[in-house]
CSV table of C-alpha atoms and ligand atoms in Angstrom, one decimal:
chain,number,residue,atom,x,y,z
A,1,UNK,CA,0.0,0.0,0.0
A,2,UNK,CA,1.2,3.5,-0.8
A,3,UNK,CA,2.2,5.5,2.3
A,4,UNK,CA,0.9,8.6,0.6
A,5,UNK,CA,-1.6,9.2,-2.2
A,6,UNK,CA,-2.6,12.6,-3.5
A,7,UNK,CA,-5.4,12.9,-6.0
A,8,UNK,CA,-6.3,16.0,-7.9
A,9,UNK,CA,-4.9,18.2,-5.1
A,10,UNK,CA,-5.3,21.9,-5.6
A,11,UNK,CA,-4.3,24.8,-3.3
A,12,UNK,CA,-5.5,28.3,-3.9
A,13,UNK,CA,-4.3,31.0,-1.5
A,14,UNK,CA,-6.6,34.0,-1.2
A,15,UNK,CA,-5.1,37.4,-0.6
A,16,UNK,CA,-8.1,39.7,-0.3
A,17,UNK,CA,-9.9,39.4,-3.6
A,18,UNK,CA,-6.8,37.9,-5.4
A,19,UNK,CA,-6.5,34.2,-5.8
A,20,UNK,CA,-3.1,32.7,-6.0
A,21,UNK,CA,-3.1,29.1,-7.4
A,22,UNK,CA,-0.1,27.4,-5.8
A,23,UNK,CA,-1.0,23.7,-6.7
A,24,UNK,CA,-3.0,23.0,-9.8
A,25,UNK,CA,-4.0,19.3,-9.7
A,26,UNK,CA,-1.3,17.0,-8.2
A,27,UNK,CA,-1.7,13.2,-8.5
A,28,UNK,CA,1.1,11.4,-6.7
A,29,UNK,CA,1.8,8.2,-4.9
A,30,UNK,CA,4.8,7.6,-2.5
A,31,UNK,CA,5.7,4.1,-1.5
A,32,UNK,CA,7.1,3.3,2.0
A,33,UNK,CA,10.9,3.6,2.0
A,34,UNK,CA,11.2,6.0,-1.0
A,35,UNK,CA,13.7,8.8,-0.9
A,36,UNK,CA,12.2,11.5,-3.1
A,37,UNK,CA,13.3,14.9,-4.1
A,38,UNK,CA,10.9,17.6,-5.1
A,39,UNK,CA,12.6,20.3,-7.2
A,40,UNK,CA,11.5,23.3,-9.1
A,41,UNK,CA,12.1,27.1,-9.1
A,42,UNK,CA,11.2,29.3,-6.3
A,43,UNK,CA,7.4,29.8,-6.2
A,44,UNK,CA,6.6,26.6,-8.0
A,45,UNK,CA,4.7,25.1,-5.1
A,46,UNK,CA,7.2,22.9,-3.2
A,47,UNK,CA,6.6,24.2,0.3
A,48,UNK,CA,2.8,24.2,-0.3
A,49,UNK,CA,3.0,20.6,-1.3
A,50,UNK,CA,5.1,19.6,1.7
A,51,UNK,CA,2.8,21.5,4.1
A,52,UNK,CA,-0.3,19.7,2.8
A,53,UNK,CA,1.4,16.3,3.1
A,54,UNK,CA,2.5,17.2,6.6
A,55,UNK,CA,-0.9,18.2,7.9
A,56,UNK,CA,0.2,21.8,8.3
A,57,UNK,CA,-2.3,23.1,5.8
A,58,UNK,CA,-5.3,21.7,3.9
A,59,UNK,CA,-6.0,21.6,0.2
A,60,UNK,CA,-8.6,23.7,-1.5
A,61,UNK,CA,-9.7,20.6,-3.5
A,62,UNK,CA,-8.7,17.0,-3.9
A,63,UNK,CA,-7.7,14.3,-1.4
A,64,UNK,CA,-4.6,13.4,0.6
A,65,UNK,CA,-4.4,9.9,2.0
A,66,UNK,CA,-1.6,9.3,4.5
A,67,UNK,CA,-1.0,5.8,5.8
A,68,UNK,CA,-4.6,4.8,4.7
A,69,UNK,CA,-6.3,7.8,6.3
A,70,UNK,CA,-8.0,10.6,4.4
A,71,UNK,CA,-6.7,13.8,5.9
A,72,UNK,CA,-9.6,15.8,4.6
A,73,UNK,CA,-12.1,14.2,7.0
A,74,UNK,CA,-10.0,14.5,10.1
A,75,UNK,CA,-10.4,17.2,12.8
A,76,UNK,CA,-7.6,19.4,14.1
A,77,UNK,CA,-6.9,17.1,17.0
A,78,UNK,CA,-6.5,14.0,14.8
A,79,UNK,CA,-4.3,15.9,12.3
A,80,UNK,CA,-2.1,17.2,15.2
A,81,UNK,CA,-1.7,13.6,16.4
A,82,UNK,CA,-0.6,12.4,13.0
A,83,UNK,CA,1.8,15.2,12.7
A,84,UNK,CA,3.2,14.5,16.2
A,85,UNK,CA,3.4,10.7,15.9
A,86,UNK,CA,4.1,9.9,12.3
A,87,UNK,CA,5.8,12.8,10.6
A,88,UNK,CA,9.1,14.4,11.3
A,89,UNK,CA,10.0,17.9,9.9
A,90,UNK,CA,13.3,19.4,8.9
A,91,UNK,CA,13.3,23.0,7.9
A,92,UNK,CA,15.7,25.3,6.0
A,93,UNK,CA,16.2,27.5,9.1
A,94,UNK,CA,16.5,24.5,11.5
A,95,UNK,CA,13.8,25.8,14.0
A,96,UNK,CA,15.6,24.6,17.1
A,97,UNK,CA,14.7,25.9,20.5
A,98,UNK,CA,17.5,28.3,21.3
A,99,UNK,CA,17.6,27.9,25.1
A,100,UNK,CA,17.8,24.1,24.9
A,101,UNK,CA,21.0,22.1,24.3
A,102,UNK,CA,21.2,19.7,21.3
A,103,UNK,CA,20.4,16.9,23.7
A,104,UNK,CA,17.4,18.7,25.1
A,105,UNK,CA,16.0,19.7,21.7
A,106,UNK,CA,15.9,16.0,20.7
A,107,UNK,CA,14.6,14.9,24.1
A,108,UNK,CA,11.8,17.4,24.0
A,109,UNK,CA,10.6,16.0,20.7
A,110,UNK,CA,10.5,12.4,22.0
A,111,UNK,CA,8.8,13.3,25.3
A,112,UNK,CA,5.9,14.7,23.3
A,113,UNK,CA,5.3,11.3,21.7
A,114,UNK,CA,6.4,8.3,23.7
A,115,UNK,CA,6.8,7.3,27.3
A,116,UNK,CA,10.2,5.9,28.1
A,117,UNK,CA,11.9,5.3,31.4
A,118,UNK,CA,14.6,7.9,32.1
A,119,UNK,CA,17.3,5.4,31.2
A,120,UNK,CA,15.7,4.3,27.9
A,121,UNK,CA,15.1,7.9,27.0
A,122,UNK,CA,18.7,8.8,27.6
A,123,UNK,CA,20.0,5.8,25.6
A,124,UNK,CA,17.7,6.7,22.7
A,125,UNK,CA,18.6,10.3,22.5
A,126,UNK,CA,22.3,9.7,22.8
A,127,UNK,CA,22.1,6.9,20.2
A,128,UNK,CA,20.4,9.1,17.7
A,129,UNK,CA,22.8,12.0,18.3
A,130,UNK,CA,25.7,9.6,17.7
A,131,UNK,CA,24.0,8.3,14.5
A,132,UNK,CA,23.9,11.8,13.1
A,133,UNK,CA,27.5,12.5,14.0
A,134,UNK,CA,27.0,14.8,17.0
A,135,UNK,CA,28.8,12.8,19.8
A,136,UNK,CA,30.5,15.2,22.2
A,137,UNK,CA,28.3,18.2,21.2
A,138,UNK,CA,25.2,17.1,23.1
A,139,UNK,CA,25.5,20.0,25.6
A,140,UNK,CA,25.9,22.8,23.2
A,141,UNK,CA,23.1,25.2,22.5
A,142,UNK,CA,22.2,26.1,18.9
A,143,UNK,CA,24.2,29.3,18.9
A,144,UNK,CA,27.3,27.2,19.7
A,145,UNK,CA,26.8,25.0,16.7
A,146,UNK,CA,27.6,25.4,13.0
A,147,UNK,CA,24.8,25.4,10.4
A,148,UNK,CA,25.5,21.8,9.5
A,149,UNK,CA,25.6,20.8,13.1
A,150,UNK,CA,22.3,22.5,13.8
A,151,UNK,CA,20.7,20.7,10.8
A,152,UNK,CA,22.0,17.4,12.2
A,153,UNK,CA,20.2,18.2,15.5
A,154,UNK,CA,17.0,19.0,13.5
A,155,UNK,CA,17.4,15.6,11.7
A,156,UNK,CA,17.9,13.8,15.1
A,157,UNK,CA,14.9,15.6,16.5
A,158,UNK,CA,12.8,14.4,13.5
A,159,UNK,CA,14.2,10.8,13.6
A,160,UNK,CA,14.0,10.2,17.3
A,161,UNK,CA,10.3,9.4,17.3
A,162,UNK,CA,10.8,7.0,14.4
A,163,UNK,CA,8.2,8.6,12.2
A,164,UNK,CA,6.9,6.9,9.0
A,165,UNK,CA,7.8,10.0,7.0
A,166,UNK,CA,10.3,12.8,7.2
A,167,UNK,CA,9.6,16.0,5.2
A,168,UNK,CA,12.5,18.3,4.7
A,169,UNK,CA,11.9,21.6,3.0
A,170,UNK,CA,15.1,22.9,1.4
A,171,UNK,CA,17.2,21.4,4.3
A,172,UNK,CA,20.5,22.3,2.8
A,173,UNK,CA,19.6,25.8,1.5
A,174,UNK,CA,21.7,27.5,4.2
A,175,UNK,CA,24.6,25.1,4.1
A,176,UNK,CA,27.8,25.1,1.9
A,177,UNK,CA,28.2,22.2,-0.6
A,178,UNK,CA,30.5,20.0,1.6
A,179,UNK,CA,28.2,20.4,4.6
A,180,UNK,CA,25.1,19.8,2.5
A,181,UNK,CA,26.6,16.5,1.3
A,182,UNK,CA,27.3,15.4,4.9
A,183,UNK,CA,23.8,16.2,6.0
A,184,UNK,CA,22.4,14.3,3.0
A,185,UNK,CA,24.6,11.3,3.8
A,186,UNK,CA,23.0,11.2,7.2
A,187,UNK,CA,19.5,11.3,5.7
A,188,UNK,CA,20.4,8.5,3.2
A,189,UNK,CA,21.9,6.4,6.0
A,190,UNK,CA,18.7,6.8,8.1
A,191,UNK,CA,16.6,6.0,5.1
A,192,UNK,CA,18.5,2.8,4.5
A,193,UNK,CA,18.9,1.7,8.1
A,194,UNK,CA,15.5,2.6,9.5
A,195,UNK,CA,13.5,2.4,6.3
A,196,UNK,CA,12.0,5.9,7.0
A,197,UNK,CA,10.4,7.5,3.9
A,198,UNK,CA,12.0,10.9,3.0
A,199,UNK,CA,10.6,13.7,0.8
A,200,UNK,CA,12.7,16.7,0.6
A,201,UNK,CA,12.6,19.8,-1.6
A,202,UNK,CA,15.6,21.6,-3.1
A,203,UNK,CA,16.7,23.6,-6.1
A,204,UNK,CA,20.3,22.5,-5.7
A,205,UNK,CA,21.3,20.0,-8.5
A,206,UNK,CA,24.0,18.5,-6.2
A,207,UNK,CA,21.3,17.6,-3.7
A,208,UNK,CA,19.1,15.9,-6.4
A,209,UNK,CA,21.9,13.4,-7.0
A,210,UNK,CA,21.0,11.7,-3.8
A,211,UNK,CA,17.4,10.9,-4.6
A,212,UNK,CA,15.9,7.6,-6.0
A,213,UNK,CA,13.0,9.6,-7.3
A,214,UNK,CA,12.9,13.0,-8.8
A,215,UNK,CA,9.7,15.0,-8.9
A,216,UNK,CA,9.8,18.3,-10.8
A,217,UNK,CA,7.2,20.9,-10.0
A,218,UNK,CA,6.5,23.7,-12.5
A,219,UNK,CA,3.8,26.2,-11.8
A,220,UNK,CA,1.9,24.0,-9.3
A,221,UNK,CA,2.0,20.9,-11.5
A,222,UNK,CA,4.2,17.8,-11.6
A,223,UNK,CA,6.2,18.3,-14.8
A,224,UNK,CA,8.5,15.3,-14.4
A,225,UNK,CA,8.5,12.2,-12.3
A,226,UNK,CA,11.4,9.7,-12.7
A,227,UNK,CA,13.0,7.0,-10.7
A,228,UNK,CA,16.7,6.3,-11.2
A,229,UNK,CA,19.9,5.1,-9.5
A,230,UNK,CA,21.2,7.8,-7.2
A,231,UNK,CA,24.7,9.0,-8.0
A,232,UNK,CA,25.3,10.9,-4.7
A,233,UNK,CA,27.7,9.6,-2.0
A,234,UNK,CA,27.0,6.3,-0.1
A,235,UNK,CA,25.3,4.7,-3.1
B,1,ADP,P1,8.2,27.2,-3.3
B,1,ADP,O1,8.3,26.5,-2.0
B,1,ADP,O2,8.4,26.2,-4.5
B,1,ADP,O3,9.1,28.4,-3.5
B,1,ADP,P2,5.6,28.0,-2.4
B,1,ADP,O4,4.8,26.7,-2.2
B,1,ADP,O5,6.1,28.7,-1.2
B,1,ADP,O6,6.7,27.7,-3.5
B,1,ADP,O7,4.6,29.0,-3.2
B,1,ADP,C1,3.8,28.7,-4.3
B,1,ADP,C2,3.0,29.9,-4.7
B,1,ADP,O8,2.0,30.2,-3.7
B,1,ADP,C3,3.8,31.2,-4.9
B,1,ADP,O9,3.2,31.9,-5.9
B,1,ADP,C4,3.6,31.9,-3.6
B,1,ADP,O10,3.8,33.2,-3.7
B,1,ADP,C5,2.2,31.5,-3.2
B,1,ADP,N1,2.0,31.4,-1.7
B,1,ADP,C6,2.7,30.6,-0.9
B,1,ADP,N2,2.3,30.7,0.4
B,1,ADP,C7,1.3,31.7,0.3
B,1,ADP,C8,0.4,32.3,1.3
B,1,ADP,N3,0.5,31.9,2.6
B,1,ADP,N4,-0.4,33.3,0.9
B,1,ADP,C9,-0.5,33.6,-0.4
B,1,ADP,N5,0.3,33.1,-1.4
B,1,ADP,C10,1.2,32.1,-1.0
B,2,MG,MG1,9.6,26.8,-0.5
């Protein structure tokens, strides 16, 4: 069964009397374990698409089925629960809590979702921080970390609850090329080891090399959808 199925999805933003069509009929299926890149120029609809998939917004028309559930018929509480339990987010600007350490940012995310004993919790958080390459930096606050390190904390925070899906909206846009590649290697590794489905957006051709599936969006429509062997590192 597809993890995600979008049918005839449209999104029109209203600004006063002006209507801005951001998505103009998206049909898309994503299978569990896929590592997909959504690319296209600025304004083509990438963020809008990820927000609809991530229950952060709702379509004007069409349906989004996530893990067998039609998001259009769920109330706010049920949507918030899916977002919290089943979806991890990674943003361009990291969105870490500045007063919390790397460790605490990750711990905070898992405390919202699952109950662990103090020992289990600590083992899990330390394990995931190690997996993303942050051993020794657990006690630093975001302003004491580089951009790449901050994005690793954000990835750890998304991963720690073992979501079905991770959505990453231009996760490498603020990083230099070498750091982008390191951050992507972490995501590829987690995709392979934990079988978590990833969808990330970018307009960086280097980033696209990592994907198994390339979806191009032009003016709110899918203009290209192809699967191929990734050429990025680790493959
Ligand atoms: P991308 O992420 O590919 O740059 P977006 O999904 O952010 O594209 O935007 C798609 C289109 O929708 C653009 O024309 C943008 O101006 C418009 N848009 C996005 N968000 C809003 C909003 N909250 N209100 C009005 N228009 C919006
Ligand atoms: Mg965007």
